[in-house]
CSV table of C-alpha atoms in Angstrom, one decimal:
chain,number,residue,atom,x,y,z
B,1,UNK,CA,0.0,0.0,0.0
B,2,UNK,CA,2.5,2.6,0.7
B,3,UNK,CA,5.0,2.0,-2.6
B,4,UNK,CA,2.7,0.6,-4.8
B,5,UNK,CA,3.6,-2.9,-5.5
B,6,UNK,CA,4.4,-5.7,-3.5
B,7,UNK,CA,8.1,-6.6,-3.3
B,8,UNK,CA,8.8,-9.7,-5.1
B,9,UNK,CA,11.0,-10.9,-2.2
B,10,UNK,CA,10.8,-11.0,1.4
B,11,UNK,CA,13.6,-8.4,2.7
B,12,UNK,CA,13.4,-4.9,3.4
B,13,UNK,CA,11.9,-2.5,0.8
B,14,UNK,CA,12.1,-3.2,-2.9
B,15,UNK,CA,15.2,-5.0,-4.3
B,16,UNK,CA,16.8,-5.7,-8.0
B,17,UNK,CA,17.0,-9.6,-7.2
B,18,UNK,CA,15.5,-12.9,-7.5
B,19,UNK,CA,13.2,-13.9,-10.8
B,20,UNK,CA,9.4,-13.8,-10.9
B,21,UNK,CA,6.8,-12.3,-8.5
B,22,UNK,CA,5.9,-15.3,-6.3
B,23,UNK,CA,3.7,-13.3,-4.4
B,24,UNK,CA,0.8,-13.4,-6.8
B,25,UNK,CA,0.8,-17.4,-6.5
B,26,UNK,CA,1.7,-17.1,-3.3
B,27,UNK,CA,-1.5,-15.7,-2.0
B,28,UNK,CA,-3.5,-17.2,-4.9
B,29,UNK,CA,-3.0,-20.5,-3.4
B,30,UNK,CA,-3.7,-19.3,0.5
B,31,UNK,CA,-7.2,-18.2,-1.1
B,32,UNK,CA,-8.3,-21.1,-3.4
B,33,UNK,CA,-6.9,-23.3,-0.5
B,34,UNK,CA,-9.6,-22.0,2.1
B,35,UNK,CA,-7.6,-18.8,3.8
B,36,UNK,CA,-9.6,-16.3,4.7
B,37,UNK,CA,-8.1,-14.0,6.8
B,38,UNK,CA,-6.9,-11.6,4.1
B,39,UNK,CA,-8.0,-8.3,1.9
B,40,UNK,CA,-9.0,-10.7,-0.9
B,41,UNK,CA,-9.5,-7.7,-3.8
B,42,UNK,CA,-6.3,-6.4,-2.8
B,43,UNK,CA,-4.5,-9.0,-2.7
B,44,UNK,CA,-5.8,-10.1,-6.0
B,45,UNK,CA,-5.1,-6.4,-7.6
B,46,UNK,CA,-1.2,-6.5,-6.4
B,47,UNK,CA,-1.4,-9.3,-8.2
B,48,UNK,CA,-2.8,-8.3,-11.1
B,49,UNK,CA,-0.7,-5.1,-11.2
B,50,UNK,CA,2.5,-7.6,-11.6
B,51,UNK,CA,0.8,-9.0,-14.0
B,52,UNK,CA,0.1,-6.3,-16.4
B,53,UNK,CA,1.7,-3.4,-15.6
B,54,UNK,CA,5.1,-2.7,-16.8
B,55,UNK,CA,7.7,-1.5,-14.1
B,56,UNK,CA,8.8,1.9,-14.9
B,57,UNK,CA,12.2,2.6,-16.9
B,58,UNK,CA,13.1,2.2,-19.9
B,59,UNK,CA,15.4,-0.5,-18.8
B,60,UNK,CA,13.8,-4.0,-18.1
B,61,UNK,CA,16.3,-4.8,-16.1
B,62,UNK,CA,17.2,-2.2,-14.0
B,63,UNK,CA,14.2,-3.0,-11.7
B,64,UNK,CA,13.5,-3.7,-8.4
B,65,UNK,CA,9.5,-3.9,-9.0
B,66,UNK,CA,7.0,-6.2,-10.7
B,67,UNK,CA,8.2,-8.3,-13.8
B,68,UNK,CA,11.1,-7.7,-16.3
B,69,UNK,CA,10.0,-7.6,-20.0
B,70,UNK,CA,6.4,-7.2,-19.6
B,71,UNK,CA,6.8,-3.9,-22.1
B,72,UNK,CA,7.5,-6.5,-24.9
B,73,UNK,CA,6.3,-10.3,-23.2
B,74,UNK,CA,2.5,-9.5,-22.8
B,75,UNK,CA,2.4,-8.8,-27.1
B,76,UNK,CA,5.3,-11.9,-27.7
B,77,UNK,CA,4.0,-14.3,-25.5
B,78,UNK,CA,7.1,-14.6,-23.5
B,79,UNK,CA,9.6,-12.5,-22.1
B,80,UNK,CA,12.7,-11.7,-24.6
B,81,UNK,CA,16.5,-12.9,-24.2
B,82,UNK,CA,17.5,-9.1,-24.5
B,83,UNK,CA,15.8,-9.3,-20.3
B,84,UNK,CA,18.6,-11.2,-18.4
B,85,UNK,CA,17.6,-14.7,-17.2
B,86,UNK,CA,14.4,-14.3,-19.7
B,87,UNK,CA,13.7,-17.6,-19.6
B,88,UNK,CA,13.4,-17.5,-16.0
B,89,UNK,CA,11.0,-14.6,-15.8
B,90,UNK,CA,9.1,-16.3,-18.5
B,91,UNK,CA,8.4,-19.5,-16.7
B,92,UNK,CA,8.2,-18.1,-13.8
B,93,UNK,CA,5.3,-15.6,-14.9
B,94,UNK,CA,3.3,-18.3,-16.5
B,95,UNK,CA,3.5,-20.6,-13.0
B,96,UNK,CA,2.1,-17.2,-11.4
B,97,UNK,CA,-0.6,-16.4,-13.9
B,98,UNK,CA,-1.7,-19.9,-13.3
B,99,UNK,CA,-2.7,-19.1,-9.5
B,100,UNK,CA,-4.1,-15.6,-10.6
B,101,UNK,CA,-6.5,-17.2,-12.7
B,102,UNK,CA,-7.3,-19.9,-9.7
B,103,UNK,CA,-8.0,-16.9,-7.6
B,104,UNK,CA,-10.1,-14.7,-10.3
B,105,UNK,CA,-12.2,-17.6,-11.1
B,106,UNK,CA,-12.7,-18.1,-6.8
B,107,UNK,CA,-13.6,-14.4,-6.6
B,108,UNK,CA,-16.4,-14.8,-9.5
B,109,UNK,CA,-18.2,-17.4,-7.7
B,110,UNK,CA,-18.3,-15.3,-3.9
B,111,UNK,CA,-21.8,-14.9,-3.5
B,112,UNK,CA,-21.4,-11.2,-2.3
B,113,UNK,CA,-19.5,-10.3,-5.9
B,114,UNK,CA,-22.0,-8.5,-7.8
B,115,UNK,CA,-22.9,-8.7,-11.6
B,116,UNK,CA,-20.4,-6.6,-12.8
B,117,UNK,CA,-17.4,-8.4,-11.1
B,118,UNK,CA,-18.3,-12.0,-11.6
B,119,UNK,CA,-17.8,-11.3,-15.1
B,120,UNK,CA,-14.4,-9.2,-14.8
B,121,UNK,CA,-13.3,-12.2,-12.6
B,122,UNK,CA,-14.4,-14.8,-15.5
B,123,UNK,CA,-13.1,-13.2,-18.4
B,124,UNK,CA,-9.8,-12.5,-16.4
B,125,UNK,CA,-10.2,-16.1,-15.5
B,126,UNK,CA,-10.0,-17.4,-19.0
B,127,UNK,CA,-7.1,-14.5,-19.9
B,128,UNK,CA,-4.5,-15.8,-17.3
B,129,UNK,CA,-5.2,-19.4,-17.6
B,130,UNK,CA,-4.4,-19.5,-21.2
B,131,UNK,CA,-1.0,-17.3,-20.4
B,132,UNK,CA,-0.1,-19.8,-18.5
B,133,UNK,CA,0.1,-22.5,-21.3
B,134,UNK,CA,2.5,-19.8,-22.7
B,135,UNK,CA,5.6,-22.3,-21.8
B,136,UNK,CA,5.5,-23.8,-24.7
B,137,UNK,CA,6.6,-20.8,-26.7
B,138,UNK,CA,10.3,-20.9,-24.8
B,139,UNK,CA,10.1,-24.8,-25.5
B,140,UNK,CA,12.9,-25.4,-28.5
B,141,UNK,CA,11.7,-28.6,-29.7
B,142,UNK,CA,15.2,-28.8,-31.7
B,143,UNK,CA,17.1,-28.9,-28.8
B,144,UNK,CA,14.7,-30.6,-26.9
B,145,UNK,CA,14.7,-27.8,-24.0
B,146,UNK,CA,13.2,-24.7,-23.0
B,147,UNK,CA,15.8,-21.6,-23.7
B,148,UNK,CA,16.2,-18.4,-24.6
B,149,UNK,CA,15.0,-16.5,-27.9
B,150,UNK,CA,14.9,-13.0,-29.5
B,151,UNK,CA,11.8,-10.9,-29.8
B,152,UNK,CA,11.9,-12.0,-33.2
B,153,UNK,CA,11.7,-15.3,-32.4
B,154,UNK,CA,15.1,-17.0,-33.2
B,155,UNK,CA,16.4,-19.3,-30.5
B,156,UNK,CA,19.7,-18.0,-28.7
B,157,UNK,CA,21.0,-21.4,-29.8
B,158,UNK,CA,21.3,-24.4,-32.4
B,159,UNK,CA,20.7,-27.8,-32.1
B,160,UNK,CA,25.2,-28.2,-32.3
B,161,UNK,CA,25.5,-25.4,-29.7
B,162,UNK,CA,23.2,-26.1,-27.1
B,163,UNK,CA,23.8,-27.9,-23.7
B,164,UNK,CA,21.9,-28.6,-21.1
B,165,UNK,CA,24.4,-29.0,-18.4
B,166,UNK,CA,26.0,-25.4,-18.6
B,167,UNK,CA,24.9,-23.0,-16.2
B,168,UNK,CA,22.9,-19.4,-16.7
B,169,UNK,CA,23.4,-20.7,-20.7
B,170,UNK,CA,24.0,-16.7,-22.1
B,171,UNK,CA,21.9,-15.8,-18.9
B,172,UNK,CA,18.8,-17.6,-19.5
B,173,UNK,CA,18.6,-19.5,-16.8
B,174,UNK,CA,18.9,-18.0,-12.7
B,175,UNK,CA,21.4,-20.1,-10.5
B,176,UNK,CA,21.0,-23.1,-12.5
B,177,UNK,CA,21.3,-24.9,-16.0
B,178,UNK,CA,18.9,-26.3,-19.2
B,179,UNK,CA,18.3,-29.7,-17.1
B,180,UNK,CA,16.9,-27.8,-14.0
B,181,UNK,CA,14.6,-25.7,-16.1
B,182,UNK,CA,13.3,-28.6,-18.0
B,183,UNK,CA,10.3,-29.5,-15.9
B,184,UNK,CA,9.6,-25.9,-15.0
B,185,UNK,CA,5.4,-25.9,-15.9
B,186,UNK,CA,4.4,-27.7,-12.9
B,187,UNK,CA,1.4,-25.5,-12.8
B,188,UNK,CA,0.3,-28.1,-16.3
B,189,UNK,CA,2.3,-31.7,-15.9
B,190,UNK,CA,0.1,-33.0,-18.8
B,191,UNK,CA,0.8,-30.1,-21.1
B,192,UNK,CA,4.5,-30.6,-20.4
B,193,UNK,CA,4.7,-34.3,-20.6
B,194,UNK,CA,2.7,-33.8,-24.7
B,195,UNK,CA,6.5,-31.6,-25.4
B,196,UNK,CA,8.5,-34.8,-24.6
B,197,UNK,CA,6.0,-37.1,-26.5
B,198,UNK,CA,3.4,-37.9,-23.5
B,199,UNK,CA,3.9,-39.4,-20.0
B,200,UNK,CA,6.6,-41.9,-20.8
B,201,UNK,CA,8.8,-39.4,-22.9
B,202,UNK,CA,8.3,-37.1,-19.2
B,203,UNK,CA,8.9,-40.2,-17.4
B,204,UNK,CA,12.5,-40.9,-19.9
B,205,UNK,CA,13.7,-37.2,-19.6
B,206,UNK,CA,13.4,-37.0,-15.8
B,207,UNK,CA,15.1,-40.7,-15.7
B,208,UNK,CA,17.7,-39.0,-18.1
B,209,UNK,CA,18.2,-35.9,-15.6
B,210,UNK,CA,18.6,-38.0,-12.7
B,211,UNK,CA,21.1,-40.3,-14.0
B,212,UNK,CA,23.3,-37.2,-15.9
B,213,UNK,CA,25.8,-36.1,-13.2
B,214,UNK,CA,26.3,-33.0,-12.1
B,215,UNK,CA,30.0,-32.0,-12.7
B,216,UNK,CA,30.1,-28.5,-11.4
B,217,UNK,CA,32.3,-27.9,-14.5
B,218,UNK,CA,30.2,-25.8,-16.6
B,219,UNK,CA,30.0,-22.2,-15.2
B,220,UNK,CA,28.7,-21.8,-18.6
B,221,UNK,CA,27.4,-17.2,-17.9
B,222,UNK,CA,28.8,-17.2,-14.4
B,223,UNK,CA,32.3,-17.3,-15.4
B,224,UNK,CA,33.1,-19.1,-12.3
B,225,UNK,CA,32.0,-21.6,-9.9
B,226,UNK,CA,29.5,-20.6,-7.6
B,227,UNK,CA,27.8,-22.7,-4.2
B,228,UNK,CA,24.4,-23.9,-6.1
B,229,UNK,CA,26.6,-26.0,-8.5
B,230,UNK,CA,28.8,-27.3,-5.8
B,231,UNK,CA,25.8,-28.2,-3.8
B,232,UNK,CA,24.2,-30.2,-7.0
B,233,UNK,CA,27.3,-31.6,-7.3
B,234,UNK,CA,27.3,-32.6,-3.8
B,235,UNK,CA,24.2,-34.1,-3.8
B,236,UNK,CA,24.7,-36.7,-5.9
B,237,UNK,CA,21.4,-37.3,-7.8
B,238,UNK,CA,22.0,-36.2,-11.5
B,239,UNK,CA,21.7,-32.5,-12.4
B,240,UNK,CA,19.2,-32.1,-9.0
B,241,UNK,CA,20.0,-28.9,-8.0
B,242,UNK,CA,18.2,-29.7,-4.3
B,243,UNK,CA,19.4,-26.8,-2.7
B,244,UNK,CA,17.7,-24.1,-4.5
B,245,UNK,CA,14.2,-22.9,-5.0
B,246,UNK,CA,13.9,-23.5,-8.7
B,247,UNK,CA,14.5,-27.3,-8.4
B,248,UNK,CA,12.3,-28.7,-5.5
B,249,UNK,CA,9.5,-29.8,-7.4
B,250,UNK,CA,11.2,-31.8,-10.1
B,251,UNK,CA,11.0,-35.0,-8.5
B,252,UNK,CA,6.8,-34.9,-7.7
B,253,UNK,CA,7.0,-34.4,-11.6
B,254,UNK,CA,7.2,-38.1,-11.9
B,255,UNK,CA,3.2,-37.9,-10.9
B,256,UNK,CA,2.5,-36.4,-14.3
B,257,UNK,CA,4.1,-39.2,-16.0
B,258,UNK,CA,2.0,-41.4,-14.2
B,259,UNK,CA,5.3,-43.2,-11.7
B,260,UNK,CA,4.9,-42.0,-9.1
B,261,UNK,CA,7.1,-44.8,-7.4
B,262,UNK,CA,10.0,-42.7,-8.4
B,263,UNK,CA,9.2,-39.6,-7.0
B,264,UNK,CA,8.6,-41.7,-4.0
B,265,UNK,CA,11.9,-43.1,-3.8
B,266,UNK,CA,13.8,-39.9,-4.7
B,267,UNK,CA,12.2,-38.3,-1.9
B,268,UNK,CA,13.1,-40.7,0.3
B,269,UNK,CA,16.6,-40.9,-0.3
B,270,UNK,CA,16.4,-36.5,0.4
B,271,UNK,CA,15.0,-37.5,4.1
B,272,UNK,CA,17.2,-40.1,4.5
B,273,UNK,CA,20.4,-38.4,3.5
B,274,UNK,CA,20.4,-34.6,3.4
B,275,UNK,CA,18.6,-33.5,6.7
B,276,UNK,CA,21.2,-35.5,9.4
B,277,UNK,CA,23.9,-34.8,11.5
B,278,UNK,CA,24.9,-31.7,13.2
B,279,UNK,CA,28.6,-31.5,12.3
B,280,UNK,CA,30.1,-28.7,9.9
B,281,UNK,CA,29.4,-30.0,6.6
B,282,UNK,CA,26.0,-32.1,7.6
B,283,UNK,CA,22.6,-30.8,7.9
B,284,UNK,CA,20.9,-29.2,5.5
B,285,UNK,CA,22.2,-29.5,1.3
B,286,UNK,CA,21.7,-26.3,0.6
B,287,UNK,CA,19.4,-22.9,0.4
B,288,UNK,CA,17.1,-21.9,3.4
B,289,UNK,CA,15.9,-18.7,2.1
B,290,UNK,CA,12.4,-18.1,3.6
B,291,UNK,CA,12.4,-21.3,5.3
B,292,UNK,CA,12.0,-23.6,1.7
B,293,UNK,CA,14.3,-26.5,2.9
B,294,UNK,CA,12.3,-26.5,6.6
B,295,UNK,CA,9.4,-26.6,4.2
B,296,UNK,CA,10.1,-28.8,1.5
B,297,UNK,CA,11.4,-31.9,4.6
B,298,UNK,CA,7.7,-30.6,6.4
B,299,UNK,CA,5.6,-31.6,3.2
B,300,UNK,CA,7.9,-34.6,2.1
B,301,UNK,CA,7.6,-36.1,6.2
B,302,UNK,CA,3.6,-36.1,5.4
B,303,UNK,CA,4.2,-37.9,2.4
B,304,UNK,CA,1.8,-34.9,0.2
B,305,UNK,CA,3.5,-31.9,-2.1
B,306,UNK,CA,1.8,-28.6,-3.0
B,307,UNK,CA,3.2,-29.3,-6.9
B,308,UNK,CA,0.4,-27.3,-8.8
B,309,UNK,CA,1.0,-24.5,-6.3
B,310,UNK,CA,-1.7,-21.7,-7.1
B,311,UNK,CA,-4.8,-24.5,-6.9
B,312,UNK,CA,-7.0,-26.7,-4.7
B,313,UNK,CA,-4.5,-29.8,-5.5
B,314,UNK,CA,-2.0,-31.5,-3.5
């Protein structure tokens, strides 16, 4: 209320970091879950306002408010590799349009909405669930992968030039590589399992990333080796990149390819190995920004996972 926007991270004020503005799915999902104890219509037209409003500046990414390339994303259908790490605020965006419409479609039916707004809420409704289908425009079916392209479409890389296991790739990606950013739709599984071929071809690409070790020897745009890629390293499950936000979900994605025995025993082997000890060097793998490792052991102990994050579903 008093700058405008909500900040898209949890820290003092408005700051230039982190990709996407979780908020909006954030609270979505409080509110189509059963929370109550909120300004709905506000929290719903902060929302909306990262949504569709472009930060002002005319640089989109010298920013520390709502989303980078909306000036050109909202006519392209996904934010261009001129934005730093534009395939992360693509993705990102789309995963949060996907609880906006959740919430918009929750407002329409509240018996004390009148006339007027259960049809804004409906037509907004249909508007933001079909952005958030709008994955499949950074999907490069040549490579195989999502990545980066140019407001005039051409991919930042060819089929010989492209590989998943370097990091930032040209700064598409934030703190990880192509393999971590491969499942990054959870919001529609099915949708993203039809790229690879249907549930199997989901089912063979996650087996893929799990099996494809994690080297910590391609910096790729970071010029250097930084703690994330140690950590995956470390880890010792593929490409998982456990300790950071971006990667938590990847192994529940085994429930859209309809195994979920593997998603069971992959999170089984995170409980049994990565939250022990209390020596330097034991403990927790990785990130605990906001409390996501205390959360992600919470939801894994009860044996249920908030995947489509921004709906009813567990």
């Amino acid at each position: 209320r008093d700058g405008g926007w909500v900040a898209r991270w949890s820290s003092p004020g408005y700051a230039n970091l982190m990709t996407g503005t979780s908020s909006d799915v954030a609270f979505a999902d409080a509110y189509v879950k059963g929370i109550r104890n909120l300004v709905a219509k506000d929290v719903y037209d902060a929302a909306l306002k990262n949504a569709t409003v472009a930060p002002p500046g005319s640089d989109p990414n010298n920013t520390s408010i709502g989303r980078k390339g909306l000036q050109t994303g909202l006519f392209l259908g996904y934010t261009p590799s001129a934005v730093s790490e534009g395939v992360s605020w693509a993705l990102e965006g789309y995963i949060n349009d996907f609880g906006l419409a959740n919430m918009a479609k929750a407002l329409a039916a509240d018996p004390a909405a009148t006339a007027a707004e259960r049809r804004r809420y409906g037509e907004e409704h249909e508007y933001f669930i079909e952005r958030a289908r709008n994955y499949v425009n950074v999907f490069d079916r040549g490579v195989g992968f999502f990545q980066g392209r140019s407001a005039g479409g051409e991919w930042k890389s060819t089929p010989d030039e492209y590989d998943p296991r370097v990091w930032g790739h040209e700064h598409d990606y934030t703190e990880t590589n192509g393999w971590n950013f491969a499942f990054h739709a959870p919001q529609d599984g099915r949708g993203l399992a039809n790229l690879y071929g249907g549930g199997d071809g989901l089912a063979a690409q996650l087996d893929e990333f799990f099996a494809t070790p994690e080297t910590a020897k391609f910096p790729g745009s970071y010029g250097g080796i930084i703690h994330e890629m140690v950590e995956a390293r470390d880890v010792r499950m593929g490409q998982w990149g456990f300790s950071n936000q971006v990667s938590h979900h990847i192994p529940y994605m085994y429930d859209y390819a309809g195994q979920p025995a593997k998603a069971q025993e992959k999170v089984r082997e995170v409980l049994r190995r990565m939250y022990i000890g209390s020596e330097i060097g034991q403990g927790y793998a990785g990130d605990e920004d906001n409390g996501e490792t205390s959360a992600w052991y919470l939801f894994a102990a009860m044996g249920f996972y908030p995947l489509q994050v921004g709906s009813s579903n567990y």
